[in-house]
mmCIF file of C-alpha atoms in Angstrom:
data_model
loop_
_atom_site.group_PDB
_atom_site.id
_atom_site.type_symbol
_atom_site.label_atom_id
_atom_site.label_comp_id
_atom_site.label_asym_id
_atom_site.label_seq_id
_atom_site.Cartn_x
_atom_site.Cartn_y
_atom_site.Cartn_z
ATOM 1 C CA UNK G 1 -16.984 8.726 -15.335
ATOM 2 C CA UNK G 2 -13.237 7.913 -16.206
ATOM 3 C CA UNK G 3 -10.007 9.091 -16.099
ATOM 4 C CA UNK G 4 -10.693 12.212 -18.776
ATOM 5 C CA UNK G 5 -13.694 13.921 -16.777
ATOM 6 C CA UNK G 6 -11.387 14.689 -13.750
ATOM 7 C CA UNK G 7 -10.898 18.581 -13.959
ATOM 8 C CA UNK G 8 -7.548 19.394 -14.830
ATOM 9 C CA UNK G 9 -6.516 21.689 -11.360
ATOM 10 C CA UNK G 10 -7.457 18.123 -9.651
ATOM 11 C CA UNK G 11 -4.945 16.380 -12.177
ATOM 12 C CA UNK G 12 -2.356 18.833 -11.629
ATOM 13 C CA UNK G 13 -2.722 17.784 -7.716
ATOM 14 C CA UNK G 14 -2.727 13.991 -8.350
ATOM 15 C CA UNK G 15 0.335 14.378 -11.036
ATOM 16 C CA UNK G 16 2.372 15.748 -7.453
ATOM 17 C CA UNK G 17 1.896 12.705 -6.334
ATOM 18 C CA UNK G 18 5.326 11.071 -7.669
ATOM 19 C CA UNK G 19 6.770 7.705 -6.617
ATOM 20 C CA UNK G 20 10.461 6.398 -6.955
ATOM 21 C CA UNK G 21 10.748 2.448 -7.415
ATOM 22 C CA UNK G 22 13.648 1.015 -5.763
ATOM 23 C CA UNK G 23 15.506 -1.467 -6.813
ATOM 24 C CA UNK G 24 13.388 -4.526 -6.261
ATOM 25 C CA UNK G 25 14.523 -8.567 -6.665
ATOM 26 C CA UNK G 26 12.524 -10.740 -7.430
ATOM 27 C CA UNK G 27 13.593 -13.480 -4.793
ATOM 28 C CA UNK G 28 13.619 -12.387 -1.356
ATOM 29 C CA UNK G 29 16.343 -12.040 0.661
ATOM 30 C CA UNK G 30 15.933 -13.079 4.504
ATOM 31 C CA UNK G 31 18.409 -10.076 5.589
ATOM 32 C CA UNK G 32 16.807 -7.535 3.490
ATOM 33 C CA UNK G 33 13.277 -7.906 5.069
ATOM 34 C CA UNK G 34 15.408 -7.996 8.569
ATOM 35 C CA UNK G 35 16.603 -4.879 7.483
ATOM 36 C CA UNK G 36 13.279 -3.070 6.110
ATOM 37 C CA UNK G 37 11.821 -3.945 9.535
ATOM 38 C CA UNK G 38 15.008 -2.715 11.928
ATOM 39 C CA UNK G 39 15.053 0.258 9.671
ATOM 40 C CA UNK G 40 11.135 1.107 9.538
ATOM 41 C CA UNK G 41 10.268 4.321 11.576
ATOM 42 C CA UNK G 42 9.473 3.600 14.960
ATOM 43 C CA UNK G 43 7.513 5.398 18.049
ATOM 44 C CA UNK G 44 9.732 7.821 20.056
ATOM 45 C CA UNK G 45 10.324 5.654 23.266
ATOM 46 C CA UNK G 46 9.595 8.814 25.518
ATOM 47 C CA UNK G 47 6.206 9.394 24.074
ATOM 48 C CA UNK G 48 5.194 6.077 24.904
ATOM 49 C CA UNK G 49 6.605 6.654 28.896
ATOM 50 C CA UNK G 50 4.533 9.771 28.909
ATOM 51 C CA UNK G 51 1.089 8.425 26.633
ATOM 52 C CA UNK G 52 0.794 4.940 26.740
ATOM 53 C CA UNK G 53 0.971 3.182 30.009
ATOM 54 C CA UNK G 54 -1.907 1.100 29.653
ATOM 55 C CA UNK G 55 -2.405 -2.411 31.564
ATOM 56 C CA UNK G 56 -1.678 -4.359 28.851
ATOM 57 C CA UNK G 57 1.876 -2.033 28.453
ATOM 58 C CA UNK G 58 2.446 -2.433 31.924
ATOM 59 C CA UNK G 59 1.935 -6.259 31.399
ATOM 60 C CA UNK G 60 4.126 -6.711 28.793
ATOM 61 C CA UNK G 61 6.874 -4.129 29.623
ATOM 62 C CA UNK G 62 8.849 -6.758 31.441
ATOM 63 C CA UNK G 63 8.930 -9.040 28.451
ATOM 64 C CA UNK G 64 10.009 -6.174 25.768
ATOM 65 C CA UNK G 65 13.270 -5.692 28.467
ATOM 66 C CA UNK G 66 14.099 -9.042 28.730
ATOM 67 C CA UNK G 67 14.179 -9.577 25.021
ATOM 68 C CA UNK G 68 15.675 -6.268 24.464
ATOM 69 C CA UNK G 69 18.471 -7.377 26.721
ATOM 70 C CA UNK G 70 18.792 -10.735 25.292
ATOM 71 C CA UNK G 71 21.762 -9.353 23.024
ATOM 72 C CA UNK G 72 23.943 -8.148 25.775
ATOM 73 C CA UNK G 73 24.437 -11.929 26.720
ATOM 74 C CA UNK G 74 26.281 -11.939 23.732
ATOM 75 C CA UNK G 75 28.894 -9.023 24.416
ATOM 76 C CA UNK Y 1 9.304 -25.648 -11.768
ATOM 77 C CA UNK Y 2 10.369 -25.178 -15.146
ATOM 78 C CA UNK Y 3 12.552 -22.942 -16.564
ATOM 79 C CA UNK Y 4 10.414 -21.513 -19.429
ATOM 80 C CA UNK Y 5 8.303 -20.659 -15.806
ATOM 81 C CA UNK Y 6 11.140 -19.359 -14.303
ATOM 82 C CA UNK Y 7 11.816 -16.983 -17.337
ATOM 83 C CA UNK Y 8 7.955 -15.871 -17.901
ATOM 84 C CA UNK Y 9 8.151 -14.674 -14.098
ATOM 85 C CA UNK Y 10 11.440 -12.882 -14.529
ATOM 86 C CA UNK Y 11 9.497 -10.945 -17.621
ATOM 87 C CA UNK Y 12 6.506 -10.314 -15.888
ATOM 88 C CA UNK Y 13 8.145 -9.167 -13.313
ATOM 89 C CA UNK Y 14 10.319 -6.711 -15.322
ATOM 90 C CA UNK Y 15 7.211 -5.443 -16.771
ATOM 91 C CA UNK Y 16 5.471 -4.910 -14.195
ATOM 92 C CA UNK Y 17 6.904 -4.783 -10.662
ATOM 93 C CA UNK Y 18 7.018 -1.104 -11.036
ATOM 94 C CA UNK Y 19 2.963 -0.624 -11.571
ATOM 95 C CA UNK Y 20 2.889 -2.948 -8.867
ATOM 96 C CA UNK Y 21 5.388 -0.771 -6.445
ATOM 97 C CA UNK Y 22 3.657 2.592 -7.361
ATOM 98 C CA UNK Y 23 0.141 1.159 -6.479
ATOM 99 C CA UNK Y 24 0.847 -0.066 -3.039
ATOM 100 C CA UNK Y 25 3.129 2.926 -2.210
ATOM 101 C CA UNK Y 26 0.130 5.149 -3.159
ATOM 102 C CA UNK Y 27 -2.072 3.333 -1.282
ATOM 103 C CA UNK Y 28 -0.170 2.211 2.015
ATOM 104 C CA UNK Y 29 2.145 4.937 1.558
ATOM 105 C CA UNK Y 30 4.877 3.011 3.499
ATOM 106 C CA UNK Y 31 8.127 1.849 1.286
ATOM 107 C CA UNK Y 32 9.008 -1.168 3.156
ATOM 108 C CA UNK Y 33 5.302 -2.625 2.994
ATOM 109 C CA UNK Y 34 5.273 -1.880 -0.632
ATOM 110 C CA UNK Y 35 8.689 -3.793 -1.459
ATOM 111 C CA UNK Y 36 7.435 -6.599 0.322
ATOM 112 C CA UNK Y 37 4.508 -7.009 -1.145
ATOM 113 C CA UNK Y 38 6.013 -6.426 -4.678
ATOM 114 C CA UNK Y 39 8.012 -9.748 -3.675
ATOM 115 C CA UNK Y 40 5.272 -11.976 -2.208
ATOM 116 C CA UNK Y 41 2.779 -10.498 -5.253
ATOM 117 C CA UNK Y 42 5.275 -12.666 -7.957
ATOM 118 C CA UNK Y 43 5.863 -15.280 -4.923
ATOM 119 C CA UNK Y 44 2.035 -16.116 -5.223
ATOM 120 C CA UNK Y 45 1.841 -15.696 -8.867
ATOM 121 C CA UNK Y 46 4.074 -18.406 -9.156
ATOM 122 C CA UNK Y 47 2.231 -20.260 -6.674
ATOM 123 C CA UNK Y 48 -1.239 -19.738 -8.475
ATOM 124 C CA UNK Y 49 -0.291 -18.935 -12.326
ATOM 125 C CA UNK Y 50 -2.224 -21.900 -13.531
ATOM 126 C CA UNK Y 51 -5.866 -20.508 -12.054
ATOM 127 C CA UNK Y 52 -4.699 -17.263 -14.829
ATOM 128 C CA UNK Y 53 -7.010 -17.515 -17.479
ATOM 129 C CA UNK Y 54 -5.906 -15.206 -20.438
ATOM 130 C CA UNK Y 55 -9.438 -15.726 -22.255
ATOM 131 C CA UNK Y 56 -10.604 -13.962 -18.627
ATOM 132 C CA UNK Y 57 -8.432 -11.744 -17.804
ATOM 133 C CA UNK Y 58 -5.213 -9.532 -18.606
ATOM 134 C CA UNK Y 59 -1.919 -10.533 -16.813
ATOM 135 C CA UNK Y 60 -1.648 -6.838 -14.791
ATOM 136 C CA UNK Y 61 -5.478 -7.276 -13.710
ATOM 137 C CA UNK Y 62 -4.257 -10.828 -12.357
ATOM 138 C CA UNK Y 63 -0.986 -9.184 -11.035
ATOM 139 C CA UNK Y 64 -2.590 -6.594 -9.214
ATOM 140 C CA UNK Y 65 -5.940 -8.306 -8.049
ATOM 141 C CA UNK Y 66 -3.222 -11.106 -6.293
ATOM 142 C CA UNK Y 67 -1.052 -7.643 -4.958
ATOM 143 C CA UNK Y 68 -4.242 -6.190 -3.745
ATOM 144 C CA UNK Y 69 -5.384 -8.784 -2.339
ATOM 145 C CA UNK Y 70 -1.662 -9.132 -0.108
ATOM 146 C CA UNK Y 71 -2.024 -5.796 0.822
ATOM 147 C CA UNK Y 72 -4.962 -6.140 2.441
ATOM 148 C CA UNK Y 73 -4.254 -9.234 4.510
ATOM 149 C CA UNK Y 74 -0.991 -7.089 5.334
ATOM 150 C CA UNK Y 75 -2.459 -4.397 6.434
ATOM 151 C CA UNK Y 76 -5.463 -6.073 8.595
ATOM 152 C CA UNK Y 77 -2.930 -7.881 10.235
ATOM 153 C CA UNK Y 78 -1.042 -4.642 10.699
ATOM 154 C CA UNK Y 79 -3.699 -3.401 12.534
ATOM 155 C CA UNK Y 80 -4.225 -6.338 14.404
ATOM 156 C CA UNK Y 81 -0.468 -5.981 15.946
ATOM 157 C CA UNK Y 82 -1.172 -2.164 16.597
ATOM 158 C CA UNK Y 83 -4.051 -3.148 18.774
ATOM 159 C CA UNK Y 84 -2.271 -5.209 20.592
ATOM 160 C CA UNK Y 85 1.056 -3.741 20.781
ATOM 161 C CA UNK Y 86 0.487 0.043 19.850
ATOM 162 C CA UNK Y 87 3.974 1.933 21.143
ATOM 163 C CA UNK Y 88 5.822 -0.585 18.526
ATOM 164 C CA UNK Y 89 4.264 1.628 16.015
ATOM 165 C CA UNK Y 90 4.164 5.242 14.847
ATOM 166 C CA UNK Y 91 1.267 7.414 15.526
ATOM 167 C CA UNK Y 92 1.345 9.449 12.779
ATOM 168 C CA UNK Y 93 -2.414 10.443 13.065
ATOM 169 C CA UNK Y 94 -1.854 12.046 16.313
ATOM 170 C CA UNK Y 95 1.094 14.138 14.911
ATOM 171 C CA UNK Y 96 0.258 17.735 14.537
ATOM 172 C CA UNK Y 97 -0.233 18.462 10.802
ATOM 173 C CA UNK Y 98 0.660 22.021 9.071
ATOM 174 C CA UNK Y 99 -2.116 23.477 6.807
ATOM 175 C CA UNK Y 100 -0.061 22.800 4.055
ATOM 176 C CA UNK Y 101 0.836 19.244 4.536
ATOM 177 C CA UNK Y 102 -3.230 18.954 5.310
ATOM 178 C CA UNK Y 103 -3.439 20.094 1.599
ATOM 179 C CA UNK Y 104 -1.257 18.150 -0.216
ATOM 180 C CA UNK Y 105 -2.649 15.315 -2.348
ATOM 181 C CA UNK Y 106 -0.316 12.752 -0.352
ATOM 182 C CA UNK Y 107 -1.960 13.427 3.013
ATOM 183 C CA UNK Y 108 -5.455 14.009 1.306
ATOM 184 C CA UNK Y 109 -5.152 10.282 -0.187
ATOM 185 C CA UNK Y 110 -4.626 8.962 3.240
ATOM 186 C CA UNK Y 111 -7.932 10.674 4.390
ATOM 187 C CA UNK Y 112 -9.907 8.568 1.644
ATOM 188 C CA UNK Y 113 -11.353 5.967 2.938
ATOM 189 C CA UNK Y 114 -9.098 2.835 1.732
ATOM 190 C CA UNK Y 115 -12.179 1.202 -0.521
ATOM 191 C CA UNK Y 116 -12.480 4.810 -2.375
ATOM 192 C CA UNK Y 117 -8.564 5.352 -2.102
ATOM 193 C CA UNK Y 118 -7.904 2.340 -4.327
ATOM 194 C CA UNK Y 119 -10.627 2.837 -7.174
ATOM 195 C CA UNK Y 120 -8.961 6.401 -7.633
ATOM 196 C CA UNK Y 121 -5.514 4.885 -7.825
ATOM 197 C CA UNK Y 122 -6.202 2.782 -10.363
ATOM 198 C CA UNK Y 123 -8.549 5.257 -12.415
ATOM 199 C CA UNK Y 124 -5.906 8.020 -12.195
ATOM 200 C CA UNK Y 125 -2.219 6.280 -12.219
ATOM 201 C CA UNK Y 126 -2.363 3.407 -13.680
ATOM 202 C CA UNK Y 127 -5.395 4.111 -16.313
ATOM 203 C CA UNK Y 128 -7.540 1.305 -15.712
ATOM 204 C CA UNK Y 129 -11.113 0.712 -16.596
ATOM 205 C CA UNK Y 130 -14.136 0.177 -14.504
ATOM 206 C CA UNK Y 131 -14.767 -3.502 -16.049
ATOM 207 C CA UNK Y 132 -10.756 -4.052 -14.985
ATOM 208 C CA UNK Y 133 -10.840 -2.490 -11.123
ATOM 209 C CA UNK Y 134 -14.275 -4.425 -10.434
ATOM 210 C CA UNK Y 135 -12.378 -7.696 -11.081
ATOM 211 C CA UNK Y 136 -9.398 -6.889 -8.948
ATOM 212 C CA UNK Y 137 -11.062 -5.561 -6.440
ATOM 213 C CA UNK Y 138 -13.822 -7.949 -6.679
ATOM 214 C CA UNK Y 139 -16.888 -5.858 -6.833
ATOM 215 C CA UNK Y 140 -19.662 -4.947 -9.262
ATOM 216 C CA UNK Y 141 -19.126 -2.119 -11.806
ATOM 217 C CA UNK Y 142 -21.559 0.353 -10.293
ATOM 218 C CA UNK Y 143 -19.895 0.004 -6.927
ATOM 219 C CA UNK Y 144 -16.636 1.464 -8.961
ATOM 220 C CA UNK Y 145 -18.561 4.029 -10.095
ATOM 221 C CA UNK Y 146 -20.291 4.524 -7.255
ATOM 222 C CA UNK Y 147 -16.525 5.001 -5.371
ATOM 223 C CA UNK Y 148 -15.171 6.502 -7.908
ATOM 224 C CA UNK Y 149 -17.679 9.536 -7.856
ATOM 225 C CA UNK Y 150 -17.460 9.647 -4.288
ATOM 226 C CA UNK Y 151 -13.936 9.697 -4.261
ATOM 227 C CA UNK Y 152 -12.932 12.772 -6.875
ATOM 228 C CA UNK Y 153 -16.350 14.554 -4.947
ATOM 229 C CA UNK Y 154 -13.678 13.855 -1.293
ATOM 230 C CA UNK Y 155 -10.794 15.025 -3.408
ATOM 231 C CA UNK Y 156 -12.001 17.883 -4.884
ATOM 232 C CA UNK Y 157 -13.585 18.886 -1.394
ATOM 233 C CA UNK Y 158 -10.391 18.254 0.620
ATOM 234 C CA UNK Y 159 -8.211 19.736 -2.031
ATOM 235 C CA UNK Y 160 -10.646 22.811 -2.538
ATOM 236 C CA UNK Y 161 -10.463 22.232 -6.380
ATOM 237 C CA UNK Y 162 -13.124 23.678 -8.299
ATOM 238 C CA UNK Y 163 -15.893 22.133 -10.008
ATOM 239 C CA UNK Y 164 -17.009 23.647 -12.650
ATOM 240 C CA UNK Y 165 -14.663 22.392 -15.599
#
């Protein structure tokens, strides 16, 4: 079986499937993965309040405030 | 480093980072994951060029057996962070779908499971044969074949495409 015995309505399907490169350098840049992560989709904070509260959350919530808060220092 | 290895990089890479790109985004379906692994995928070529035996292999089986390979580890350890830290990360599975995203080939891929969503990647987009997908993915050629029937069987299923072409 190859790539010519897939029937063609399945083609059609897989053909919908289209992908746009970005612009990609070769060398990586330290800010652009700092970037790529800041900007990555995160978890609505208020679905974790009302879902998650397991121990281990509860455990580490007061670590995630103190290093969210670490950048107020700065101000 | 020499240059000469310097430029044969910066070719290769013209050639094929976009192969490369399309793969991962297919299969992760996640655009910063993909760029990054476009990156470390020439990183470790440059790294491990001499084990590249033409006589063996071609240069895009290399290319993407070293990409597939960093997707993996990426993605293992991806789920090792959402184990431990799971409201840093979305939950898209628990999102309400629509019938008609449930339908569309994007979501469908997803619902392969990741050893069958591969071999159908490579069949489909980027034309490759069975002999070339066993060595990147480092399996025998009736596993591929094995996948690859199960796969298009899930697809068609999922996708409620007929059979009988």
């Amino acid at each position: 079986m190859n790539k010519h015995d897939i029937p063609d309505e399945l083609k059609q399907k897989l053909d919908e499937f289209e992908v746009d490169v970005p612009d990609i350098p070769l060398k990586k840049s330290l800010s652009q993965r700092i970037a790529n992560w800041l900007y990555a989709p995160a978890k609505n904070p208020v679905d974790l309040i009302s879902k998650q509260w397991t121990p281990l959350t509860i455990a580490l919530l007061p670590m995630i405030i103190l290093l969210c808060s670490i950048p107020l220092l700065f101000i | 480093m020499s240059s000469n290895d310097n430029i044969q990089v910066e070719e290769l890479f013209t050639t094929y980072h976009q192969q490369i790109y399309q793969f991962t985004y297919r299969y992760t379906q996640d655009e910063a994951l993909s760029y990054d692994i476009v990156q470390d995928t020439f990183i470790k070529f440059q790294k491990y060029q001499m084990n590249f035996d033409p006589s063996r292999s071609h240069i895009r089986t290399f290319l993407f057996r070293i990409a597939y390979q960093i997707t993996m580890t990426k993605l293992k350890r991806r789920n090792k962070f959402k184990k431990l830290l799971p409201f840093l990360y979305e939950q898209n599975q628990k999102e309400p779908v629509s019938l008609e995203e449930k339908i569309t080939i994007r979501t469908t891929l997803q619902q392969l499971p990741p050893e069958q969503r591969a071999v159908i990647i490579f069949t489909y987009y980027h034309d490759l044969s069975q002999k070339e997908i066993a060595a990147i993915l480092q399996i025998p050629i009736g596993t591929v074949k094995s996948r690859l029937h199960s796969s298009l069987k899930k697809l068609k299923d999922l996708l409620e495409v007929d059979d009988d072409e």
